[in-house]
Amino acid sequence: LVLNPFLDDAVLDIRFDSDVGLRSQPAVVIPARRVVAVDITEEVPVASRVSAIIDVVAGSVAVSRLQVIDSETRSGLAVTPASADAAPVWYLPTVRRGARDDVITVVNPSMTETAEVDLEIVADGDLQFDPIELTVRPGRSVAVALADEVRLDGASVFSVVARSLTGLPIAVMNESSLPFGDGPVSNFSATVGADVASTRWIVPIESADGVMVIYNPSTTTIATASVSVITGGEPVLIAKVEVGPGRRAEVRADELGADRPIAIVESTSAVVVGREIADVSVHALPVAIVAGAPVSVVD
């Protein structure tokens, strides 16, 4: 879905990378003050996996991906904003293996340089894992099904840092399937990562079973995060959470003392906050809302 909110037409060049090769759709015109739907199934009909890179030749647009899953094993509708920029480091705070089937996709938008990328696994406790090493060719993407990574045996809940080793900008997405009840069908959701940290985040939980994850990307500094809840008036401090360098901490919605709470996280150093929303028929993994100065590089 491409939105052009302005008074002049916009022009796009779209590149598709799929498991059947590359395909281009040049000079796509998005009329002024219109929304245009580009049907990926029609453009790349025989592919089972597709990534898109959009170059805006003229004008400015906003882009999101709408994906409908309706099969014997998975069901759901996910609307995910596209990454407006690539970055050398991306954070995925809420990742699981076992209870969920998560697939991380790394896209290299460069048409000339190969990206060498490490997926760093940040697990709880004393668990440590070697990073998943990826080579992503120019203009291509690589998808990693975490369920197939035997090196992660023993890890069920963790965060992932996708790091481009040469600093070449990349984009990252996590697609996730969560079993629905006791049946064979899984709910589907997708989220892009966060490419910045901040000292202040707004976190709508929107589910009694929701989970908030605070990840500290610093390698040297302990982050002390104050978690407050908005209950109709001024924010009420609920807890202070200490997160060590390169560590993560979880706060469950039922610990916040409010139904479907809106939390505010204020930290002594820049952190990344994500959330997992799980309800009867809802599964979502959105990153929280940056409410302070964004920090793109954390020492």
Tab-separated table of C-alpha atoms in Angstrom:
chain	number	residue	atom	x	y	z
A	1	LEU	CA	0.000	0.000	0.000
A	2	VAL	CA	1.499	3.314	-1.119
A	3	LEU	CA	0.107	6.612	0.196
A	4	ASN	CA	0.871	9.889	-1.550
A	5	PRO	CA	-0.612	12.629	0.678
A	6	PHE	CA	0.770	15.510	-1.365
A	7	LEU	CA	-0.546	17.630	-4.268
A	8	ASP	CA	1.959	16.333	-6.839
A	9	ASP	CA	2.260	12.829	-8.308
A	10	ALA	CA	5.015	10.546	-7.043
A	11	VAL	CA	7.055	8.139	-9.149
A	12	LEU	CA	8.570	4.888	-7.824
A	13	ASP	CA	10.929	2.212	-9.042
A	14	ILE	CA	10.157	-1.107	-7.311
A	15	ARG	CA	12.577	-4.037	-7.168
A	16	PHE	CA	11.323	-7.451	-6.088
A	17	ASP	CA	13.650	-10.148	-4.786
A	18	SER	CA	12.123	-13.606	-4.486
A	19	ASP	CA	13.069	-17.250	-4.399
A	20	VAL	CA	12.648	-17.282	-8.190
A	21	GLY	CA	14.949	-14.315	-8.879
A	22	LEU	CA	14.822	-10.550	-9.355
A	23	ARG	CA	12.057	-8.557	-11.018
A	24	SER	CA	11.675	-4.798	-11.540
A	25	GLN	CA	8.614	-2.593	-11.892
A	26	PRO	CA	9.909	0.835	-13.019
A	27	ALA	CA	8.145	4.202	-13.184
A	28	VAL	CA	5.106	3.394	-11.026
A	29	VAL	CA	3.016	6.563	-10.737
A	30	ILE	CA	1.219	7.256	-7.453
A	31	PRO	CA	-1.346	10.014	-8.116
A	32	ALA	CA	-1.569	12.982	-5.772
A	33	ARG	CA	-3.607	12.419	-2.598
A	34	ARG	CA	-4.240	8.768	-3.405
A	35	VAL	CA	-3.522	5.313	-1.997
A	36	VAL	CA	-2.387	2.703	-4.505
A	37	ALA	CA	-2.334	-1.039	-3.819
A	38	VAL	CA	0.391	-3.010	-5.597
A	39	ASP	CA	-0.632	-6.685	-5.705
A	40	ILE	CA	2.579	-8.629	-5.131
A	41	THR	CA	0.932	-11.919	-6.104
A	42	GLU	CA	0.201	-10.525	-9.555
A	43	GLU	CA	3.679	-9.037	-9.974
A	44	VAL	CA	5.588	-12.154	-8.817
A	45	PRO	CA	2.980	-14.930	-9.188
A	46	VAL	CA	5.094	-18.076	-8.750
A	47	ALA	CA	7.222	-17.021	-5.766
A	48	SER	CA	6.673	-18.228	-2.213
A	49	ARG	CA	8.867	-15.515	-0.636
A	50	VAL	CA	9.196	-11.900	-1.803
A	51	SER	CA	10.999	-8.794	-0.552
A	52	ALA	CA	10.591	-5.348	-2.085
A	53	ILE	CA	12.903	-2.353	-2.325
A	54	ILE	CA	11.211	0.912	-3.336
A	55	ASP	CA	13.222	3.807	-4.743
A	56	VAL	CA	11.240	7.068	-4.802
A	57	VAL	CA	12.243	8.861	-7.999
A	58	ALA	CA	9.950	11.863	-7.502
A	59	GLY	CA	7.856	13.029	-4.575
A	60	SER	CA	7.446	11.442	-1.139
A	61	VAL	CA	5.262	8.536	-0.065
A	62	ALA	CA	4.413	6.349	2.920
A	63	VAL	CA	4.463	2.588	2.410
A	64	SER	CA	3.076	-0.377	4.338
A	65	ARG	CA	2.698	-4.065	3.631
A	66	LEU	CA	-0.640	-5.818	3.989
A	67	GLN	CA	-0.381	-9.596	4.054
A	68	VAL	CA	-3.238	-12.062	4.401
A	69	ILE	CA	-2.478	-15.620	5.495
A	70	ASP	CA	-5.274	-18.189	5.178
A	71	SER	CA	-4.141	-21.792	5.049
A	72	GLU	CA	-4.673	-25.027	6.936
A	73	THR	CA	-1.908	-24.144	9.405
A	74	ARG	CA	-1.746	-20.344	9.542
A	75	SER	CA	-4.284	-17.552	9.593
A	76	GLY	CA	-4.088	-13.805	10.059
A	77	LEU	CA	-3.817	-10.333	8.603
A	78	ALA	CA	-0.733	-8.213	9.263
A	79	VAL	CA	-0.297	-4.566	8.281
A	80	THR	CA	3.349	-3.623	8.699
A	81	PRO	CA	4.968	-0.266	7.877
A	82	ALA	CA	7.923	-0.482	5.537
A	83	SER	CA	11.368	0.645	6.677
A	84	ALA	CA	11.819	4.221	5.502
A	85	ASP	CA	15.598	3.945	5.877
A	86	ALA	CA	18.174	1.218	6.029
A	87	ALA	CA	20.602	1.125	8.965
A	88	PRO	CA	23.714	-0.840	9.981
A	89	VAL	CA	22.148	-2.119	13.243
A	90	TRP	CA	18.598	-3.289	13.968
A	91	TYR	CA	17.043	-4.487	17.215
A	92	LEU	CA	14.284	-7.105	17.555
A	93	PRO	CA	13.443	-7.102	21.286
A	94	THR	CA	10.724	-9.807	21.327
A	95	VAL	CA	11.786	-13.044	19.621
A	96	ARG	CA	10.775	-16.588	20.534
A	97	ARG	CA	11.544	-20.117	19.461
A	98	GLY	CA	9.519	-23.237	20.154
A	99	ALA	CA	6.252	-21.689	21.307
A	100	ARG	CA	6.312	-19.522	18.171
A	101	ASP	CA	7.724	-19.940	14.696
A	102	ASP	CA	9.743	-16.778	13.996
A	103	VAL	CA	11.428	-16.035	10.662
A	104	ILE	CA	13.892	-13.132	10.447
A	105	THR	CA	14.498	-11.597	7.019
A	106	VAL	CA	17.481	-9.366	6.243
A	107	VAL	CA	17.377	-7.202	3.099
A	108	ASN	CA	20.399	-5.605	1.447
A	109	PRO	CA	19.165	-2.609	-0.601
A	110	SER	CA	22.601	-1.887	-2.082
A	111	MET	CA	22.937	-2.908	-5.727
A	112	THR	CA	26.748	-2.954	-5.647
A	113	GLU	CA	27.950	-4.221	-2.242
A	114	THR	CA	27.483	-7.499	-0.390
A	115	ALA	CA	26.349	-7.272	3.253
A	116	GLU	CA	27.978	-9.472	5.899
A	117	VAL	CA	25.518	-9.627	8.780
A	118	ASP	CA	25.546	-11.217	12.236
A	119	LEU	CA	22.304	-12.048	14.020
A	120	GLU	CA	23.368	-11.759	17.663
A	121	ILE	CA	21.273	-13.744	20.137
A	122	VAL	CA	20.610	-12.025	23.488
A	123	ALA	CA	19.195	-14.685	25.823
A	124	ASP	CA	18.346	-14.549	29.510
A	125	GLY	CA	20.532	-15.902	32.289
A	126	ASP	CA	23.839	-17.538	31.445
A	127	LEU	CA	22.805	-18.786	27.992
A	128	GLN	CA	25.216	-17.716	25.266
A	129	PHE	CA	25.067	-18.520	21.557
A	130	ASP	CA	27.294	-17.919	18.588
A	131	PRO	CA	25.791	-15.382	16.168
A	132	ILE	CA	24.038	-16.514	13.002
A	133	GLU	CA	26.314	-15.379	10.174
A	134	LEU	CA	24.687	-14.252	6.926
A	135	THR	CA	25.954	-13.142	3.533
A	136	VAL	CA	23.363	-11.052	1.687
A	137	ARG	CA	24.136	-10.331	-1.954
A	138	PRO	CA	23.409	-6.909	-3.527
A	139	GLY	CA	19.701	-6.254	-3.896
A	140	ARG	CA	18.811	-9.585	-2.311
A	141	SER	CA	17.410	-10.882	0.973
A	142	VAL	CA	18.002	-13.847	3.292
A	143	ALA	CA	15.322	-15.425	5.503
A	144	VAL	CA	16.283	-17.357	8.646
A	145	ALA	CA	13.736	-19.732	10.207
A	146	LEU	CA	14.803	-19.822	13.847
A	147	ALA	CA	13.137	-23.204	14.380
A	148	ASP	CA	15.737	-24.706	12.012
A	149	GLU	CA	18.704	-23.268	13.918
A	150	VAL	CA	19.842	-26.185	16.086
A	151	ARG	CA	22.467	-23.932	17.674
A	152	LEU	CA	19.580	-22.228	19.511
A	153	ASP	CA	18.430	-25.374	21.292
A	154	GLY	CA	17.744	-24.382	24.879
A	155	ALA	CA	16.678	-20.834	24.027
A	156	SER	CA	12.978	-20.032	23.995
A	157	VAL	CA	12.764	-16.289	24.666
A	158	PHE	CA	15.407	-13.816	23.544
A	159	SER	CA	16.209	-10.621	21.642
A	160	VAL	CA	18.093	-10.373	18.353
A	161	VAL	CA	20.519	-7.691	17.197
A	162	ALA	CA	21.109	-7.690	13.433
A	163	ARG	CA	24.485	-6.072	12.856
A	164	SER	CA	26.056	-5.262	9.486
A	165	LEU	CA	29.751	-5.977	10.069
A	166	THR	CA	31.005	-3.468	7.484
A	167	GLY	CA	28.439	-0.790	8.339
A	168	LEU	CA	26.516	-1.280	5.079
A	169	PRO	CA	22.867	-0.293	5.740
A	170	ILE	CA	20.331	-3.136	5.790
A	171	ALA	CA	16.654	-3.639	6.703
A	172	VAL	CA	15.214	-6.324	8.986
A	173	MET	CA	11.785	-7.860	9.627
A	174	ASN	CA	10.483	-10.607	11.911
A	175	GLU	CA	7.503	-12.711	10.808
A	176	SER	CA	5.924	-14.830	13.508
A	177	SER	CA	3.298	-17.579	13.788
A	178	LEU	CA	1.728	-18.250	17.195
A	179	PRO	CA	-0.492	-21.332	17.761
A	180	PHE	CA	-4.141	-20.395	18.258
A	181	GLY	CA	-5.569	-22.333	21.194
A	182	ASP	CA	-5.200	-26.098	20.949
A	183	GLY	CA	-5.962	-26.320	17.245
A	184	PRO	CA	-3.613	-26.660	14.270
A	185	VAL	CA	-3.962	-23.026	13.160
A	186	SER	CA	-1.446	-20.296	14.053
A	187	ASN	CA	-2.006	-16.532	14.153
A	188	PHE	CA	0.376	-14.616	11.903
A	189	SER	CA	2.058	-11.266	12.549
A	190	ALA	CA	5.048	-9.281	11.335
A	191	THR	CA	7.129	-6.356	12.537
A	192	VAL	CA	10.142	-4.383	11.397
A	193	GLY	CA	12.919	-3.919	13.904
A	194	ALA	CA	13.986	-0.737	15.668
A	195	ASP	CA	17.035	1.053	14.287
A	196	VAL	CA	17.351	3.500	17.203
A	197	ALA	CA	17.461	3.470	20.998
A	198	SER	CA	16.075	6.168	23.307
A	199	THR	CA	15.774	7.113	26.972
A	200	ARG	CA	11.966	7.458	26.777
A	201	TRP	CA	9.338	5.159	25.242
A	202	ILE	CA	5.533	4.946	25.258
A	203	VAL	CA	4.264	1.363	25.421
A	204	PRO	CA	0.572	0.588	24.817
A	205	ILE	CA	0.208	-3.044	25.941
A	206	GLU	CA	-3.434	-3.521	24.798
A	207	SER	CA	-3.637	-7.052	26.187
A	208	ALA	CA	-3.841	-8.598	29.627
A	209	ASP	CA	-1.382	-11.247	28.413
A	210	GLY	CA	1.016	-8.709	26.900
A	211	VAL	CA	4.734	-8.552	27.589
A	212	MET	CA	7.093	-5.572	27.447
A	213	VAL	CA	10.796	-6.164	26.768
A	214	ILE	CA	13.535	-3.651	27.614
A	215	TYR	CA	16.878	-4.251	25.881
A	216	ASN	CA	20.047	-2.357	26.805
A	217	PRO	CA	22.319	-2.112	23.733
A	218	SER	CA	25.230	-0.541	25.614
A	219	THR	CA	28.298	-2.694	26.190
A	220	THR	CA	29.456	-0.686	29.214
A	221	THR	CA	26.542	1.053	30.946
A	222	ILE	CA	23.830	-0.294	33.247
A	223	ALA	CA	20.415	1.123	32.347
A	224	THR	CA	17.932	1.824	35.149
A	225	ALA	CA	14.456	2.001	33.629
A	226	SER	CA	11.509	3.548	35.480
A	227	VAL	CA	8.197	2.004	34.367
A	228	SER	CA	5.092	4.132	34.938
A	229	VAL	CA	1.460	3.582	33.982
A	230	ILE	CA	-1.045	6.185	32.797
A	231	THR	CA	-4.333	5.640	34.610
A	232	GLY	CA	-6.366	8.661	33.552
A	233	GLY	CA	-4.176	11.293	35.159
A	234	GLU	CA	-0.486	11.669	35.869
A	235	PRO	CA	1.772	8.637	35.260
A	236	VAL	CA	2.118	6.430	38.343
A	237	LEU	CA	5.525	4.814	38.961
A	238	ILE	CA	5.111	1.044	39.128
A	239	ALA	CA	8.630	-0.360	39.086
A	240	LYS	CA	12.302	0.300	38.451
A	241	VAL	CA	14.120	-2.250	36.337
A	242	GLU	CA	17.899	-2.532	36.169
A	243	VAL	CA	19.190	-3.870	32.848
A	244	GLY	CA	22.870	-4.737	32.523
A	245	PRO	CA	25.008	-4.012	29.451
A	246	GLY	CA	23.854	-6.090	26.495
A	247	ARG	CA	21.044	-7.635	28.549
A	248	ARG	CA	17.252	-7.704	28.414
A	249	ALA	CA	14.403	-7.638	30.931
A	250	GLU	CA	10.727	-8.547	30.632
A	251	VAL	CA	7.784	-6.855	32.339
A	252	ARG	CA	4.416	-8.583	32.038
A	253	ALA	CA	1.191	-6.607	31.664
A	254	ASP	CA	-0.312	-8.182	34.775
A	255	GLU	CA	2.593	-6.759	36.801
A	256	LEU	CA	1.547	-3.210	35.904
A	257	GLY	CA	-1.708	-3.290	37.882
A	258	ALA	CA	-3.958	-1.980	35.107
A	259	ASP	CA	-6.174	-3.471	32.410
A	260	ARG	CA	-4.660	-2.922	28.950
A	261	PRO	CA	-2.181	-0.397	30.351
A	262	ILE	CA	-0.282	2.359	28.584
A	263	ALA	CA	3.188	2.373	30.094
A	264	ILE	CA	5.957	4.951	29.957
A	265	VAL	CA	9.558	3.767	30.178
A	266	GLU	CA	12.192	6.347	31.157
A	267	SER	CA	15.779	5.113	31.347
A	268	THR	CA	19.064	6.519	32.584
A	269	SER	CA	20.649	5.477	29.264
A	270	ALA	CA	19.294	4.686	25.827
A	271	VAL	CA	17.381	1.398	25.572
A	272	VAL	CA	15.134	-0.357	23.048
A	273	VAL	CA	11.610	-1.342	24.080
A	274	GLY	CA	9.407	-3.886	22.322
A	275	ARG	CA	6.127	-5.540	23.173
A	276	GLU	CA	4.282	-8.747	22.470
A	277	ILE	CA	0.505	-8.540	22.376
A	278	ALA	CA	-1.332	-11.849	22.580
A	279	ASP	CA	-5.069	-12.210	23.031
A	280	VAL	CA	-7.824	-14.598	21.961
A	281	SER	CA	-7.352	-13.854	18.259
A	282	VAL	CA	-4.569	-11.258	18.298
A	283	HIS	CA	-0.839	-11.712	17.901
A	284	ALA	CA	1.390	-8.679	17.372
A	285	LEU	CA	5.036	-7.799	18.032
A	286	PRO	CA	5.276	-4.034	17.526
A	287	VAL	CA	8.211	-2.005	18.733
A	288	ALA	CA	7.170	0.620	21.290
A	289	ILE	CA	6.844	4.315	20.403
A	290	VAL	CA	9.961	6.471	20.665
A	291	ALA	CA	9.113	9.453	22.882
A	292	GLY	CA	12.612	10.842	23.501
A	293	ALA	CA	15.640	11.786	21.447
A	294	PRO	CA	16.526	8.828	19.182
A	295	VAL	CA	20.062	7.461	19.425
A	296	SER	CA	21.249	5.617	16.314
A	297	VAL	CA	24.656	4.524	17.600
A	298	VAL	CA	25.056	3.114	21.119
A	299	ASP	CA	28.537	2.490	22.559
